[in-house]
Amino acid sequence: MGENYRVFRIENDKCVPLTITDENELSVSVISDKFGLFAIIYDPNILSARFYFDYDDTLYYEKTNIPFYFNELDIEQPKRDGYVFTKWTTWNDPDEYEYGPVLTLYEGDRIYGEWYANWEKADGYTPLSITLSAPEGLVKGKEDGKVIEITTSEGILDSADESRWTITGLDGVTVSDTEQADPQTVRLTLSGSSSDIATDSELGVSFDSSLLSDTDKLQLNPNGTAKWTYNTDNTITVKGQAYQIRGLTVTDLSGSELDSIPEGSGFNINVDAAKLKGHSEEDKIITAVYGANNELLYLDSAAAAFGEDTEHTFTFEIPPQDAAVGSVKAFIWSSFDTPEPLAQTAELKF
């Protein structure tokens, strides 16, 4: 409700004005010598909001003449030596619930009336943390099927359905499955892969705040309002690919493409590679020949010494093998000593 009320008692189709003795945003008091039908008129566009530093009524912020549906709180969270601000609430003195149940101010809520800062002593207080991790490294363009984990410092995190989880920072990547690892940890399986494979990106996760229960701690906006959607405190760097293997073929020594490898015959492995961004000329284009039981039969490599934004075909002459060839693979690594994959692996099976 607004202020500047006018109150009338309806008698015989007439409005009898009454004297107002007190008024605020939530109530109005009048003098009347009889019961009856009353009409209350007020202006909803003269609301006010007051934010108090503490329950001693020390005013921190006040805004007057605000419209009925105003919900923009342009302040910063208050600060207090030795304490941590935890939320804005209505009056919560346990001995006085004048205005009904205690309410917490959430983002998007109407802002009017009186709000009080809530504090916890900094000593021994641990804020809510939401951590994102990945059991294995993530590479742009290869996110599909990978698993990441969300862990909260307390409470119970419900895995729920995948539609309530959102991947941020990656185009074309969503959540296809969720799994409860423990009360505070949920595993998310990624679906889809980035189309921009050359640029590093920061992967984050957001989710419905109602999925976290059994804790009174909240994730807050800078103005102190509670969030409806929580975000992980950290992000994970998803590395862009420096190279892309755009073709992998096997030919005989005269250049004719093969569908299988004849035993006792030499052959060529041809790797078509594109350099997407500048990298070391010491990077290695690697080919590997595997047997029918996936045992390594032969390995060869060449330096990736070609220019950025260009393509190059590397041909490796493979000598005759003593066992049947089951597959060949092509890799691009930073080195053999400390290998870092720089492109998605290509494979041909026979």
JSON list of C-alpha atoms in Angstrom, two decimals, residues 158-167 174-179 186-191 205-208 211:
[
{"chain": "A", "resi": 158, "resn": "ASP", "atom": "CA", "xyz": [19.46, -32.34, -6.10]},
{"chain": "A", "resi": 159, "resn": "SER", "atom": "CA", "xyz": [20.40, -33.61, -9.54]},
{"chain": "A", "resi": 160, "resn": "ALA", "atom": "CA", "xyz": [16.78, -33.24, -10.78]},
{"chain": "A", "resi": 161, "resn": "ASP", "atom": "CA", "xyz": [16.25, -33.17, -14.55]},
{"chain": "A", "resi": 162, "resn": "GLU", "atom": "CA", "xyz": [18.71, -31.81, -17.08]},
{"chain": "A", "resi": 163, "resn": "SER", "atom": "CA", "xyz": [16.45, -28.93, -18.12]},
{"chain": "A", "resi": 164, "resn": "ARG", "atom": "CA", "xyz": [17.17, -27.11, -14.84]},
{"chain": "A", "resi": 165, "resn": "TRP", "atom": "CA", "xyz": [20.90, -26.89, -15.56]},
{"chain": "A", "resi": 166, "resn": "THR", "atom": "CA", "xyz": [22.43, -24.45, -18.05]},
{"chain": "A", "resi": 167, "resn": "ILE", "atom": "CA", "xyz": [25.90, -24.41, -19.58]},
{"chain": "A", "resi": 174, "resn": "THR", "atom": "CA", "xyz": [23.79, -28.41, -23.23]},
{"chain": "A", "resi": 175, "resn": "VAL", "atom": "CA", "xyz": [23.26, -30.94, -20.43]},
{"chain": "A", "resi": 176, "resn": "SER", "atom": "CA", "xyz": [21.98, -34.34, -21.59]},
{"chain": "A", "resi": 177, "resn": "ASP", "atom": "CA", "xyz": [22.07, -36.26, -18.30]},
{"chain": "A", "resi": 178, "resn": "THR", "atom": "CA", "xyz": [22.47, -35.71, -14.55]},
{"chain": "A", "resi": 179, "resn": "GLU", "atom": "CA", "xyz": [23.71, -38.07, -11.85]},
{"chain": "A", "resi": 186, "resn": "VAL", "atom": "CA", "xyz": [26.07, -33.72, -9.12]},
{"chain": "A", "resi": 187, "resn": "ARG", "atom": "CA", "xyz": [27.65, -35.01, -12.33]},
{"chain": "A", "resi": 188, "resn": "LEU", "atom": "CA", "xyz": [26.50, -33.47, -15.61]},
{"chain": "A", "resi": 189, "resn": "THR", "atom": "CA", "xyz": [27.00, -35.12, -19.00]},
{"chain": "A", "resi": 190, "resn": "LEU", "atom": "CA", "xyz": [27.50, -32.62, -21.82]},
{"chain": "A", "resi": 191, "resn": "SER", "atom": "CA", "xyz": [25.70, -32.85, -25.12]},
{"chain": "A", "resi": 205, "resn": "VAL", "atom": "CA", "xyz": [27.14, -23.70, -15.02]},
{"chain": "A", "resi": 206, "resn": "SER", "atom": "CA", "xyz": [23.97, -22.09, -13.69]},
{"chain": "A", "resi": 207, "resn": "PHE", "atom": "CA", "xyz": [21.04, -23.88, -12.07]},
{"chain": "A", "resi": 208, "resn": "ASP", "atom": "CA", "xyz": [17.73, -23.28, -10.30]},
{"chain": "A", "resi": 211, "resn": "LEU", "atom": "CA", "xyz": [17.84, -27.50, -6.29]}
]
